[in-house]
Structure formats: structure tokens, C-alpha cells
Amino acid sequence: MTAATDPVKLMKQKVGKAAADLVKSGSIVGLGTGSTTAFAIQYIGERLKSGELKDIVGVPTSFQAEVLAKEYGIPLTTLDAIDHIDIAIDGADEVDPQKNLIKGGGAAHTREKVVDYLADQFIVVVDGGKLVDRLGSVFAVPVEVIPMAVTPVMRAVAKLGGKPELRMGVKKAGPVITDQGNMVIDVKFDSIDDPVNLEKTLNNIPGVLENGIFVNCADRVLIGEVKDGQPVVR
Ligand code: ABF
């Protein structure tokens, strides 16, 4: 199988394109992180290039999104220069039936949370494998922590019943460092009964910058699936 015929890749492309098609001319667009959103950024760039889309400006949620936006010719701005975001497109690691999310597999959840919550319309792009009945079923909650507070934060999350693990980089050569210069602790909970409260509790631990639970934020979830070998979006 080549990359061009890989059904999973084709499905991510299709979801990304469906999200990119929701962007209207004149919009301020939050540009998310991850392999699915990368296709949305690519298609937004292609729509701009063809002239079908005009006068849009992007707000990147990560260095990765910034690099991709530049590659595909999307003009960028910062939150200092705008007073709202019309639409944000971003991926997720888990989605529950209430559209609550766990994000942060790419260690970008802090900026993602700022941008996604500011958007009038937040579109989540995922594959069907990300849907869960209850958050925390599979994925750990990523928690961005300032480096000097890693040990006390790990103790504090263990007291809450979580199993913390400092996220390591490729070949475990060192910890993953976020775009803000911090570290990420992945905290696995057996089950998250109350994501609203857990989000607040985690963020109240001194040294925690932001965690990857997103509640009451997503407006629409575009779900990609492979049916009979063909990519579909619902
Ligand atoms: C970001 O990218 C994250 O918050 C999430 O962890 C991840 C999803 O990436 P992918 O689309 O590659 O699964 O949006």
C-alpha cells in the first residue's frame, strides 16, 4: 500500500477537506495541530490559491501549525491584533458523547485551548477510533507543567488517583519540551466521571500551566471512517 492509497490517510484527508470547506472568505481562522488538521490547513491554502477563498487570516496553535500555514500560503496574525476568531479547526485524542475532549497528544494543548475557546465555531476533526463513552478510557490526560514543578505536580496528581508519567521524546533522549519551554506529564485515570471538575482541579495545582481536558468547547465534530475500504465523513 502506498501513502496515496492508504485508507486511513485518505480518510484524514477527507475530514480535513470537509473542515476546510466550512471556512468562509473574510474569516479569522484558528489553525489546530496534528496530522488530521494538517490536511485542513493544506486545503485552506489550496482554496486561497485558487481564489475560491479570499481575505482570511490564521491564528496558529503551535509551531507545527505556523510552519504548515506558511508552507501553504495562509497569512498569519496574533491574538494581539484581533478581537475574535470566527472558526477554529483542531484534532483531538478522545471525544465523548457530550463533545468533551482530551487533547494534547501533540503537546500543543495550551495554545490550542486558548485559540479553540476563543472561536465562535470550533470544529473538531477526528477518526472514529477517537470516540469514547467516557473520557480517559484509553488516553491519559496531558498536563503541561513548568519544569521546576514536575515532581510536586506528579505527587499531587497521584493523590487524585492518577498515574503520572513524564512524557519523553524520541528514543527517550530527554523530556518533550512544549512550545512554551515546559514539560508534559501524562496522567492516566481509570475513569473520568466528572471532566468539568477534573479540568479545574488539575489546573489548580501550583506549577500546572494547562491540561488537555476541553469541556463545553467543541461545536461540531467531523468524524472520518473507512467503510468498505472507502473514506467517509459523518
Ligand atoms: C492535536 O493533535 C491534539 O490536541 C491532538 O492530540 C492531536 C490529534 O492529532 P491527529 O489528528 O494526528 O490524531 O490536535
PDB file of C-alpha atoms and ligand atoms in Angstrom:
ATOM      1  CA  MET A   1       0.000   0.000   0.000  1.00  0.00           C
ATOM      2  CA  THR A   2       1.365   3.430  -0.888  1.00  0.00           C
ATOM      3  CA  ALA A   3       0.716   6.614   1.093  1.00  0.00           C
ATOM      4  CA  ALA A   4      -1.626   7.698  -1.712  1.00  0.00           C
ATOM      5  CA  THR A   5      -3.824   4.600  -1.278  1.00  0.00           C
ATOM      6  CA  ASP A   6      -3.606   4.197   2.497  1.00  0.00           C
ATOM      7  CA  PRO A   7      -7.310   4.322   3.546  1.00  0.00           C
ATOM      8  CA  VAL A   8      -6.506   5.909   6.920  1.00  0.00           C
ATOM      9  CA  LYS A   9      -4.552   8.710   5.279  1.00  0.00           C
ATOM     10  CA  LEU A  10      -7.284   9.182   2.669  1.00  0.00           C
ATOM     11  CA  MET A  11      -9.852   9.367   5.460  1.00  0.00           C
ATOM     12  CA  LYS A  12      -7.853  12.031   7.332  1.00  0.00           C
ATOM     13  CA  GLN A  13      -7.548  13.975   4.062  1.00  0.00           C
ATOM     14  CA  LYS A  14     -11.295  13.799   3.563  1.00  0.00           C
ATOM     15  CA  VAL A  15     -12.068  15.016   7.106  1.00  0.00           C
ATOM     16  CA  GLY A  16      -9.523  17.803   6.762  1.00  0.00           C
ATOM     17  CA  LYS A  17     -11.058  18.879   3.464  1.00  0.00           C
ATOM     18  CA  ALA A  18     -14.596  18.807   4.904  1.00  0.00           C
ATOM     19  CA  ALA A  19     -13.430  21.136   7.687  1.00  0.00           C
ATOM     20  CA  ALA A  20     -11.548  23.422   5.277  1.00  0.00           C
ATOM     21  CA  ASP A  21     -14.732  23.716   3.182  1.00  0.00           C
ATOM     22  CA  LEU A  22     -16.506  25.287   6.204  1.00  0.00           C
ATOM     23  CA  VAL A  23     -14.147  28.287   6.180  1.00  0.00           C
ATOM     24  CA  LYS A  24     -15.707  31.403   4.619  1.00  0.00           C
ATOM     25  CA  SER A  25     -13.962  34.334   2.960  1.00  0.00           C
ATOM     26  CA  GLY A  26     -13.079  37.164   5.340  1.00  0.00           C
ATOM     27  CA  SER A  27     -12.695  34.825   8.335  1.00  0.00           C
ATOM     28  CA  ILE A  28     -10.170  34.701  11.137  1.00  0.00           C
ATOM     29  CA  VAL A  29      -9.312  31.006  11.424  1.00  0.00           C
ATOM     30  CA  GLY A  30      -7.775  29.111  14.335  1.00  0.00           C
ATOM     31  CA  LEU A  31      -5.333  26.593  12.886  1.00  0.00           C
ATOM     32  CA  GLY A  32      -5.000  23.457  15.003  1.00  0.00           C
ATOM     33  CA  THR A  33      -2.262  20.890  15.382  1.00  0.00           C
ATOM     34  CA  GLY A  34      -1.939  17.223  14.387  1.00  0.00           C
ATOM     35  CA  SER A  35      -1.989  15.066  11.277  1.00  0.00           C
ATOM     36  CA  THR A  36      -5.723  15.492  10.517  1.00  0.00           C
ATOM     37  CA  THR A  37      -5.735  19.266  10.943  1.00  0.00           C
ATOM     38  CA  ALA A  38      -2.624  19.421   8.772  1.00  0.00           C
ATOM     39  CA  PHE A  39      -4.824  18.380   5.827  1.00  0.00           C
ATOM     40  CA  ALA A  40      -7.343  21.115   6.717  1.00  0.00           C
ATOM     41  CA  ILE A  41      -4.510  23.668   6.639  1.00  0.00           C
ATOM     42  CA  GLN A  42      -3.366  22.313   3.280  1.00  0.00           C
ATOM     43  CA  TYR A  43      -6.872  22.578   1.770  1.00  0.00           C
ATOM     44  CA  ILE A  44      -7.448  26.072   3.186  1.00  0.00           C
ATOM     45  CA  GLY A  45      -4.199  27.060   1.448  1.00  0.00           C
ATOM     46  CA  GLU A  46      -5.347  25.441  -1.799  1.00  0.00           C
ATOM     47  CA  ARG A  47      -8.713  27.246  -1.657  1.00  0.00           C
ATOM     48  CA  LEU A  48      -6.848  30.531  -1.119  1.00  0.00           C
ATOM     49  CA  LYS A  49      -4.503  29.843  -4.013  1.00  0.00           C
ATOM     50  CA  SER A  50      -7.352  29.021  -6.379  1.00  0.00           C
ATOM     51  CA  GLY A  51      -9.118  32.280  -5.427  1.00  0.00           C
ATOM     52  CA  GLU A  52     -12.193  30.451  -4.125  1.00  0.00           C
ATOM     53  CA  LEU A  53     -11.382  31.755  -0.632  1.00  0.00           C
ATOM     54  CA  LYS A  54     -10.327  35.364  -0.006  1.00  0.00           C
ATOM     55  CA  ASP A  55      -9.110  37.568   2.832  1.00  0.00           C
ATOM     56  CA  ILE A  56      -8.604  35.015   5.532  1.00  0.00           C
ATOM     57  CA  VAL A  57      -6.042  35.152   8.264  1.00  0.00           C
ATOM     58  CA  GLY A  58      -4.906  32.303  10.504  1.00  0.00           C
ATOM     59  CA  VAL A  59      -4.006  32.043  14.191  1.00  0.00           C
ATOM     60  CA  PRO A  60      -1.675  29.056  14.669  1.00  0.00           C
ATOM     61  CA  THR A  61      -1.954  26.860  17.768  1.00  0.00           C
ATOM     62  CA  SER A  62       1.624  25.577  17.550  1.00  0.00           C
ATOM     63  CA  PHE A  63       4.927  25.929  15.796  1.00  0.00           C
ATOM     64  CA  GLN A  64       3.845  22.985  13.598  1.00  0.00           C
ATOM     65  CA  ALA A  65       0.670  24.827  12.527  1.00  0.00           C
ATOM     66  CA  GLU A  66       2.669  28.003  11.884  1.00  0.00           C
ATOM     67  CA  VAL A  67       5.142  26.183   9.649  1.00  0.00           C
ATOM     68  CA  LEU A  68       2.358  24.458   7.681  1.00  0.00           C
ATOM     69  CA  ALA A  69       0.383  27.690   7.280  1.00  0.00           C
ATOM     70  CA  LYS A  70       3.450  29.432   5.868  1.00  0.00           C
ATOM     71  CA  GLU A  71       4.108  26.484   3.534  1.00  0.00           C
ATOM     72  CA  TYR A  72       0.540  26.673   2.171  1.00  0.00           C
ATOM     73  CA  GLY A  73       0.452  30.473   1.908  1.00  0.00           C
ATOM     74  CA  ILE A  74      -2.003  31.285   4.685  1.00  0.00           C
ATOM     75  CA  PRO A  75      -1.383  34.778   6.136  1.00  0.00           C
ATOM     76  CA  LEU A  76      -0.983  34.696   9.911  1.00  0.00           C
ATOM     77  CA  THR A  77      -1.822  37.001  12.768  1.00  0.00           C
ATOM     78  CA  THR A  78      -1.565  37.009  16.558  1.00  0.00           C
ATOM     79  CA  LEU A  79      -4.142  37.357  19.301  1.00  0.00           C
ATOM     80  CA  ASP A  80      -2.841  40.874  19.972  1.00  0.00           C
ATOM     81  CA  ALA A  81      -4.037  42.019  16.560  1.00  0.00           C
ATOM     82  CA  ILE A  82      -7.588  40.609  16.546  1.00  0.00           C
ATOM     83  CA  ASP A  83     -10.625  40.700  18.813  1.00  0.00           C
ATOM     84  CA  HIS A  84     -12.244  37.393  17.863  1.00  0.00           C
ATOM     85  CA  ILE A  85     -11.778  34.142  15.950  1.00  0.00           C
ATOM     86  CA  ASP A  86     -14.563  33.063  13.580  1.00  0.00           C
ATOM     87  CA  ILE A  87     -13.763  29.397  13.247  1.00  0.00           C
ATOM     88  CA  ALA A  88     -11.131  27.045  14.645  1.00  0.00           C
ATOM     89  CA  ILE A  89     -10.292  23.603  13.275  1.00  0.00           C
ATOM     90  CA  ASP A  90      -8.410  21.201  15.515  1.00  0.00           C
ATOM     91  CA  GLY A  91      -7.910  17.498  16.222  1.00  0.00           C
ATOM     92  CA  ALA A  92      -8.466  15.524  19.417  1.00  0.00           C
ATOM     93  CA  ASP A  93      -7.340  12.323  21.091  1.00  0.00           C
ATOM     94  CA  GLU A  94     -10.684  11.384  22.655  1.00  0.00           C
ATOM     95  CA  VAL A  95     -14.228  12.674  22.153  1.00  0.00           C
ATOM     96  CA  ASP A  96     -17.137  11.767  24.448  1.00  0.00           C
ATOM     97  CA  PRO A  97     -20.873  11.908  23.552  1.00  0.00           C
ATOM     98  CA  GLN A  98     -21.127  15.453  25.041  1.00  0.00           C
ATOM     99  CA  LYS A  99     -18.306  16.586  22.708  1.00  0.00           C
ATOM    100  CA  ASN A 100     -15.894  16.922  25.638  1.00  0.00           C
ATOM    101  CA  LEU A 101     -12.352  16.228  24.527  1.00  0.00           C
ATOM    102  CA  ILE A 102      -8.950  15.076  25.614  1.00  0.00           C
ATOM    103  CA  LYS A 103      -6.288  16.855  23.594  1.00  0.00           C
ATOM    104  CA  GLY A 104      -2.552  17.313  23.879  1.00  0.00           C
ATOM    105  CA  GLY A 105      -1.104  14.218  22.224  1.00  0.00           C
ATOM    106  CA  GLY A 106       0.994  16.694  20.265  1.00  0.00           C
ATOM    107  CA  ALA A 107       1.922  18.658  23.441  1.00  0.00           C
ATOM    108  CA  ALA A 108       0.190  21.742  21.995  1.00  0.00           C
ATOM    109  CA  HIS A 109      -2.978  21.756  24.134  1.00  0.00           C
ATOM    110  CA  THR A 110      -2.213  25.010  25.985  1.00  0.00           C
ATOM    111  CA  ARG A 111      -2.198  27.182  22.872  1.00  0.00           C
ATOM    112  CA  GLU A 112      -4.937  25.038  21.351  1.00  0.00           C
ATOM    113  CA  LYS A 113      -7.151  25.734  24.360  1.00  0.00           C
ATOM    114  CA  VAL A 114      -6.621  29.490  24.102  1.00  0.00           C
ATOM    115  CA  VAL A 115      -7.448  29.556  20.386  1.00  0.00           C
ATOM    116  CA  ASP A 116     -10.236  26.937  20.335  1.00  0.00           C
ATOM    117  CA  TYR A 117     -12.144  28.530  23.239  1.00  0.00           C
ATOM    118  CA  LEU A 118     -11.956  31.957  21.591  1.00  0.00           C
ATOM    119  CA  ALA A 119     -13.530  30.704  18.369  1.00  0.00           C
ATOM    120  CA  ASP A 120     -17.198  31.400  17.603  1.00  0.00           C
ATOM    121  CA  GLN A 121     -17.264  27.974  15.976  1.00  0.00           C
ATOM    122  CA  PHE A 122     -14.888  25.175  16.952  1.00  0.00           C
ATOM    123  CA  ILE A 123     -14.779  22.233  14.524  1.00  0.00           C
ATOM    124  CA  VAL A 124     -13.104  19.032  15.754  1.00  0.00           C
ATOM    125  CA  VAL A 125     -11.617  16.684  13.156  1.00  0.00           C
ATOM    126  CA  VAL A 126     -11.093  13.068  14.218  1.00  0.00           C
ATOM    127  CA  ASP A 127     -11.279   9.494  13.064  1.00  0.00           C
ATOM    128  CA  GLY A 128     -13.969   7.213  14.501  1.00  0.00           C
ATOM    129  CA  GLY A 129     -11.412   5.475  16.735  1.00  0.00           C
ATOM    130  CA  LYS A 130     -11.262   8.607  18.904  1.00  0.00           C
ATOM    131  CA  LEU A 131     -14.895   8.288  20.038  1.00  0.00           C
ATOM    132  CA  VAL A 132     -15.304   7.024  23.623  1.00  0.00           C
ATOM    133  CA  ASP A 133     -18.243   6.678  26.019  1.00  0.00           C
ATOM    134  CA  ARG A 134     -16.229   8.267  28.800  1.00  0.00           C
ATOM    135  CA  LEU A 135     -13.100  10.433  28.662  1.00  0.00           C
ATOM    136  CA  GLY A 136      -9.940   8.749  29.870  1.00  0.00           C
ATOM    137  CA  SER A 137     -10.993   5.331  28.555  1.00  0.00           C
ATOM    138  CA  VAL A 138      -7.828   4.985  26.513  1.00  0.00           C
ATOM    139  CA  PHE A 139      -5.855   8.196  26.617  1.00  0.00           C
ATOM    140  CA  ALA A 140      -4.035   9.813  29.536  1.00  0.00           C
ATOM    141  CA  VAL A 141      -4.674  13.494  30.293  1.00  0.00           C
ATOM    142  CA  PRO A 142      -1.710  15.618  29.171  1.00  0.00           C
ATOM    143  CA  VAL A 143      -0.758  18.236  31.758  1.00  0.00           C
ATOM    144  CA  GLU A 144       1.724  20.990  30.847  1.00  0.00           C
ATOM    145  CA  VAL A 145       3.910  21.810  33.841  1.00  0.00           C
ATOM    146  CA  ILE A 146       6.683  24.318  34.421  1.00  0.00           C
ATOM    147  CA  PRO A 147       9.932  22.310  34.723  1.00  0.00           C
ATOM    148  CA  MET A 148      10.754  23.109  38.376  1.00  0.00           C
ATOM    149  CA  ALA A 149       7.332  21.828  39.490  1.00  0.00           C
ATOM    150  CA  VAL A 150       7.355  18.414  37.770  1.00  0.00           C
ATOM    151  CA  THR A 151       7.955  16.349  40.934  1.00  0.00           C
ATOM    152  CA  PRO A 152       5.363  18.031  43.210  1.00  0.00           C
ATOM    153  CA  VAL A 153       2.790  18.024  40.405  1.00  0.00           C
ATOM    154  CA  MET A 154       3.366  14.281  39.868  1.00  0.00           C
ATOM    155  CA  ARG A 155       2.772  13.701  43.603  1.00  0.00           C
ATOM    156  CA  ALA A 156      -0.356  15.870  43.555  1.00  0.00           C
ATOM    157  CA  VAL A 157      -1.945  14.091  40.573  1.00  0.00           C
ATOM    158  CA  ALA A 158      -1.152  10.691  42.149  1.00  0.00           C
ATOM    159  CA  LYS A 159      -3.132  11.830  45.242  1.00  0.00           C
ATOM    160  CA  LEU A 160      -6.072  12.485  42.898  1.00  0.00           C
ATOM    161  CA  GLY A 161      -5.896   8.843  41.754  1.00  0.00           C
ATOM    162  CA  GLY A 162      -3.953   9.428  38.529  1.00  0.00           C
ATOM    163  CA  LYS A 163      -0.908   7.561  37.296  1.00  0.00           C
ATOM    164  CA  PRO A 164       1.556  10.223  36.127  1.00  0.00           C
ATOM    165  CA  GLU A 165       4.294   9.725  33.575  1.00  0.00           C
ATOM    166  CA  LEU A 166       6.694  12.388  32.356  1.00  0.00           C
ATOM    167  CA  ARG A 167       6.467  12.436  28.556  1.00  0.00           C
ATOM    168  CA  MET A 168       9.779  11.575  26.957  1.00  0.00           C
ATOM    169  CA  GLY A 169      10.906  12.421  23.440  1.00  0.00           C
ATOM    170  CA  VAL A 170      12.251  10.275  20.631  1.00  0.00           C
ATOM    171  CA  LYS A 171      14.431   7.421  21.905  1.00  0.00           C
ATOM    172  CA  LYS A 172      13.782   8.754  25.426  1.00  0.00           C
ATOM    173  CA  ALA A 173      16.770  11.084  24.992  1.00  0.00           C
ATOM    174  CA  GLY A 174      15.058  13.699  27.161  1.00  0.00           C
ATOM    175  CA  PRO A 175      11.646  15.043  28.111  1.00  0.00           C
ATOM    176  CA  VAL A 176       9.346  16.526  25.490  1.00  0.00           C
ATOM    177  CA  ILE A 177       9.560  20.326  25.677  1.00  0.00           C
ATOM    178  CA  THR A 178       6.487  22.336  24.673  1.00  0.00           C
ATOM    179  CA  ASP A 179       6.432  25.475  22.518  1.00  0.00           C
ATOM    180  CA  GLN A 180       6.348  27.394  25.837  1.00  0.00           C
ATOM    181  CA  GLY A 181       9.500  25.645  27.148  1.00  0.00           C
ATOM    182  CA  ASN A 182       7.633  23.449  29.639  1.00  0.00           C
ATOM    183  CA  MET A 183       7.222  19.685  30.165  1.00  0.00           C
ATOM    184  CA  VAL A 184       4.221  17.389  29.833  1.00  0.00           C
ATOM    185  CA  ILE A 185       3.024  14.862  32.397  1.00  0.00           C
ATOM    186  CA  ASP A 186       0.562  12.304  31.006  1.00  0.00           C
ATOM    187  CA  VAL A 187      -1.857  11.319  33.740  1.00  0.00           C
ATOM    188  CA  LYS A 188      -3.863   8.116  33.302  1.00  0.00           C
ATOM    189  CA  PHE A 189      -7.088   7.937  35.285  1.00  0.00           C
ATOM    190  CA  ASP A 190      -9.059   4.691  35.471  1.00  0.00           C
ATOM    191  CA  SER A 191     -12.171   6.603  34.554  1.00  0.00           C
ATOM    192  CA  ILE A 192     -13.064  10.287  34.388  1.00  0.00           C
ATOM    193  CA  ASP A 193     -16.553  10.633  35.855  1.00  0.00           C
ATOM    194  CA  ASP A 194     -16.579  14.424  36.037  1.00  0.00           C
ATOM    195  CA  PRO A 195     -14.399  16.055  33.360  1.00  0.00           C
ATOM    196  CA  VAL A 196     -15.643  19.556  34.239  1.00  0.00           C
ATOM    197  CA  ASN A 197     -14.321  19.315  37.796  1.00  0.00           C
ATOM    198  CA  LEU A 198     -11.181  17.373  36.917  1.00  0.00           C
ATOM    199  CA  GLU A 199     -10.178  20.080  34.448  1.00  0.00           C
ATOM    200  CA  LYS A 200     -10.451  22.739  37.162  1.00  0.00           C
ATOM    201  CA  THR A 201      -8.796  20.590  39.850  1.00  0.00           C
ATOM    202  CA  LEU A 202      -5.766  19.837  37.686  1.00  0.00           C
ATOM    203  CA  ASN A 203      -5.349  23.493  36.722  1.00  0.00           C
ATOM    204  CA  ASN A 204      -5.423  24.473  40.418  1.00  0.00           C
ATOM    205  CA  ILE A 205      -2.251  22.520  41.208  1.00  0.00           C
ATOM    206  CA  PRO A 206       0.599  25.050  41.533  1.00  0.00           C
ATOM    207  CA  GLY A 207       3.003  24.664  38.635  1.00  0.00           C
ATOM    208  CA  VAL A 208       0.385  23.411  36.175  1.00  0.00           C
ATOM    209  CA  LEU A 209       0.018  25.656  33.153  1.00  0.00           C
ATOM    210  CA  GLU A 210      -2.846  23.848  31.404  1.00  0.00           C
ATOM    211  CA  ASN A 211      -4.353  20.392  30.984  1.00  0.00           C
ATOM    212  CA  GLY A 212      -5.793  18.686  27.924  1.00  0.00           C
ATOM    213  CA  ILE A 213      -9.435  18.319  29.037  1.00  0.00           C
ATOM    214  CA  PHE A 214     -11.637  20.555  26.853  1.00  0.00           C
ATOM    215  CA  VAL A 215     -15.230  20.848  28.122  1.00  0.00           C
ATOM    216  CA  ASN A 216     -18.088  22.824  26.575  1.00  0.00           C
ATOM    217  CA  CYS A 217     -15.863  23.989  23.753  1.00  0.00           C
ATOM    218  CA  ALA A 218     -16.487  21.911  20.606  1.00  0.00           C
ATOM    219  CA  ASP A 219     -19.397  22.943  18.407  1.00  0.00           C
ATOM    220  CA  ARG A 220     -19.175  20.260  15.773  1.00  0.00           C
ATOM    221  CA  VAL A 221     -17.246  17.014  15.400  1.00  0.00           C
ATOM    222  CA  LEU A 222     -16.411  15.779  11.907  1.00  0.00           C
ATOM    223  CA  ILE A 223     -15.731  12.056  12.094  1.00  0.00           C
ATOM    224  CA  GLY A 224     -13.797  10.193   9.447  1.00  0.00           C
ATOM    225  CA  GLU A 225     -14.290   6.483   8.900  1.00  0.00           C
ATOM    226  CA  VAL A 226     -13.238   3.873   6.415  1.00  0.00           C
ATOM    227  CA  LYS A 227     -16.281   1.976   5.106  1.00  0.00           C
ATOM    228  CA  ASP A 228     -15.824  -0.863   2.609  1.00  0.00           C
ATOM    229  CA  GLY A 229     -12.298   0.403   2.027  1.00  0.00           C
ATOM    230  CA  GLN A 230     -13.577   3.908   1.207  1.00  0.00           C
ATOM    231  CA  PRO A 231     -13.083   7.046   3.329  1.00  0.00           C
ATOM    232  CA  VAL A 232     -16.311   8.706   4.512  1.00  0.00           C
ATOM    233  CA  VAL A 233     -17.078  11.687   6.772  1.00  0.00           C
ATOM    234  CA  ARG A 234     -20.076  11.988   9.078  1.00  0.00           C
TER     235      ARG A 234
HETATM  236  C1  ABF B   1      -3.801  17.932  18.312  1.00  0.00           C
HETATM  237  O1  ABF B   1      -3.313  16.837  17.581  1.00  0.00           O
HETATM  238  C2  ABF B   1      -4.024  17.424  19.622  1.00  0.00           C
HETATM  239  O2  ABF B   1      -4.561  18.120  20.643  1.00  0.00           O
HETATM  240  C3  ABF B   1      -4.334  16.008  19.469  1.00  0.00           C
HETATM  241  O3  ABF B   1      -3.568  15.491  20.477  1.00  0.00           O
HETATM  242  C4  ABF B   1      -3.748  15.638  18.163  1.00  0.00           C
HETATM  243  C5  ABF B   1      -4.581  14.875  17.205  1.00  0.00           C
HETATM  244  O4  ABF B   1      -3.765  14.568  16.132  1.00  0.00           O
HETATM  245  P1  ABF B   1      -4.123  13.607  14.953  1.00  0.00           P
HETATM  246  O5  ABF B   1      -5.114  14.305  14.101  1.00  0.00           O
HETATM  247  O6  ABF B   1      -2.786  13.419  14.299  1.00  0.00           O
HETATM  248  O7  ABF B   1      -4.646  12.336  15.567  1.00  0.00           O
HETATM  249  O8  ABF B   1      -4.916  18.478  17.752  1.00  0.00           O
END
